Coordinates of C-alpha atoms in Angstrom, one line a residue:
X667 CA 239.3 -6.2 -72.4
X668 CA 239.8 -5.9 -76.3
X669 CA 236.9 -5.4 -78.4
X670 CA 236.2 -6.7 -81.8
X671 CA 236.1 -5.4 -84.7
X672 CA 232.9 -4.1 -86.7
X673 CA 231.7 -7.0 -88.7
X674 CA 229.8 -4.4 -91.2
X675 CA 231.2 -1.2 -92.8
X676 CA 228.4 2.0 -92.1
X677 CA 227.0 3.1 -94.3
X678 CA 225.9 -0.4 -95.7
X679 CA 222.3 -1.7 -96.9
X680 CA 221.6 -4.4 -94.6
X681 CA 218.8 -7.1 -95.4
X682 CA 216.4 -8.1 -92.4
X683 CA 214.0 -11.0 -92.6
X684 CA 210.8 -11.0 -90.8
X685 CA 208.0 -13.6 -90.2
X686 CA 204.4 -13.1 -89.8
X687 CA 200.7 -13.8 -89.8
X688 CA 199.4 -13.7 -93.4
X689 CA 197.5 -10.6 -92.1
X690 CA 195.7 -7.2 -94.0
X691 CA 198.3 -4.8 -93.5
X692 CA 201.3 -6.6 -92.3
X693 CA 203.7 -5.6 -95.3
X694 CA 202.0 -2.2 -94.9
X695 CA 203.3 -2.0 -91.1
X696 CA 206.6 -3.8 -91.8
X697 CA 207.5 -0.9 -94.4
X698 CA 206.5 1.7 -91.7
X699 CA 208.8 0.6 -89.7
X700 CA 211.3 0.1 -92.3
X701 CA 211.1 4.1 -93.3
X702 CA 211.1 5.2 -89.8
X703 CA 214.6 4.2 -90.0
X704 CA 215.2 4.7 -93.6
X705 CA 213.6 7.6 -95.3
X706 CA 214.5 6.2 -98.5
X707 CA 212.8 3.1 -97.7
X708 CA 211.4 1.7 -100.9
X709 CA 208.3 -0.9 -100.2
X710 CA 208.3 -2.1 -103.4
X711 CA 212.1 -3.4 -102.8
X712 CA 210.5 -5.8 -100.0
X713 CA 210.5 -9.7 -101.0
X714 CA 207.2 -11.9 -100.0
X715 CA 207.6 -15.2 -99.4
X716 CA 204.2 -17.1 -98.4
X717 CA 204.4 -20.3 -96.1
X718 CA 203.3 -23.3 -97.9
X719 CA 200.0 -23.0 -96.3
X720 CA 199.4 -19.6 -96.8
X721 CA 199.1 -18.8 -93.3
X722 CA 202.6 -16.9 -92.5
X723 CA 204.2 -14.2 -94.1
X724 CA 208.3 -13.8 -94.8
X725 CA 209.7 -10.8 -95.9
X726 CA 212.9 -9.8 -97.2
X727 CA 213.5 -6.0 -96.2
X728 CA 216.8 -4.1 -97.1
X729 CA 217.5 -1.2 -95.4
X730 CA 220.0 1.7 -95.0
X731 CA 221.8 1.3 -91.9
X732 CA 224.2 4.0 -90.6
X733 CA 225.3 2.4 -87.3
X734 CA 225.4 -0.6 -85.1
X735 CA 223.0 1.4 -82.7
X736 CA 220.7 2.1 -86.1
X737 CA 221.0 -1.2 -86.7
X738 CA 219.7 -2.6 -83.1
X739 CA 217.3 -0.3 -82.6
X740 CA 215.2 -1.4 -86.0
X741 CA 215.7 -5.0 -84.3
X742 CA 214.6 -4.2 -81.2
X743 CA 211.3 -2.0 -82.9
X744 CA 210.7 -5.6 -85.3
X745 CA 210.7 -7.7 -82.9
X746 CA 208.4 -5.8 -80.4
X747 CA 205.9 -5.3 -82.7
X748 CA 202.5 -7.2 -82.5
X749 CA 202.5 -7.8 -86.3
X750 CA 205.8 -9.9 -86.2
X751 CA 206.6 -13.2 -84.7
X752 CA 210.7 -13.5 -86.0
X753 CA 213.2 -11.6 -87.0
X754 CA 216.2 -12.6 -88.2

């Protein structure tokens, strides 16, 4: 069994878009998250995007990524969380 390549070069910055509820606190939590596995996690970097309705939430947030494992983790931590409903 071969194994492919790395798609990504580590170090990189690495952009992850999450979905929510228009909620109090959700960009709050979502940069949490973000510098638990960034230190150097900047909230003011993240991009908000309201639904048409107003009711949903998409944000834009780029992070510092050291490894594929880095990388899953902070997936795996999104997409658990009660605040979030996608991550892509």
């Amino acid at each position: 069994m071969t194994t492919s390549p790395e798609l990504l070069t580590f170090p990189c910055r690495f952009p992850i878009k999450v979905m929510g509820a228009h909620a109090d606190g959700f960009v709050d939590a979502m940069a949490h998250v973000a510098r638990a596995f960034d230190p150097g996690f900047d909230a003011a970097s993240i991009e908000v995007r309201a639904s048409r309705a107003g009711r949903y939430l998409g944000l834009t947030l780029t992070v510092q990524v050291h490894s594929r494992e880095q990388l899953d983790e902070l997936y795996r931590t999104l997409t658990t969380h009660p605040m979030v409903s996608v991550v892509l």
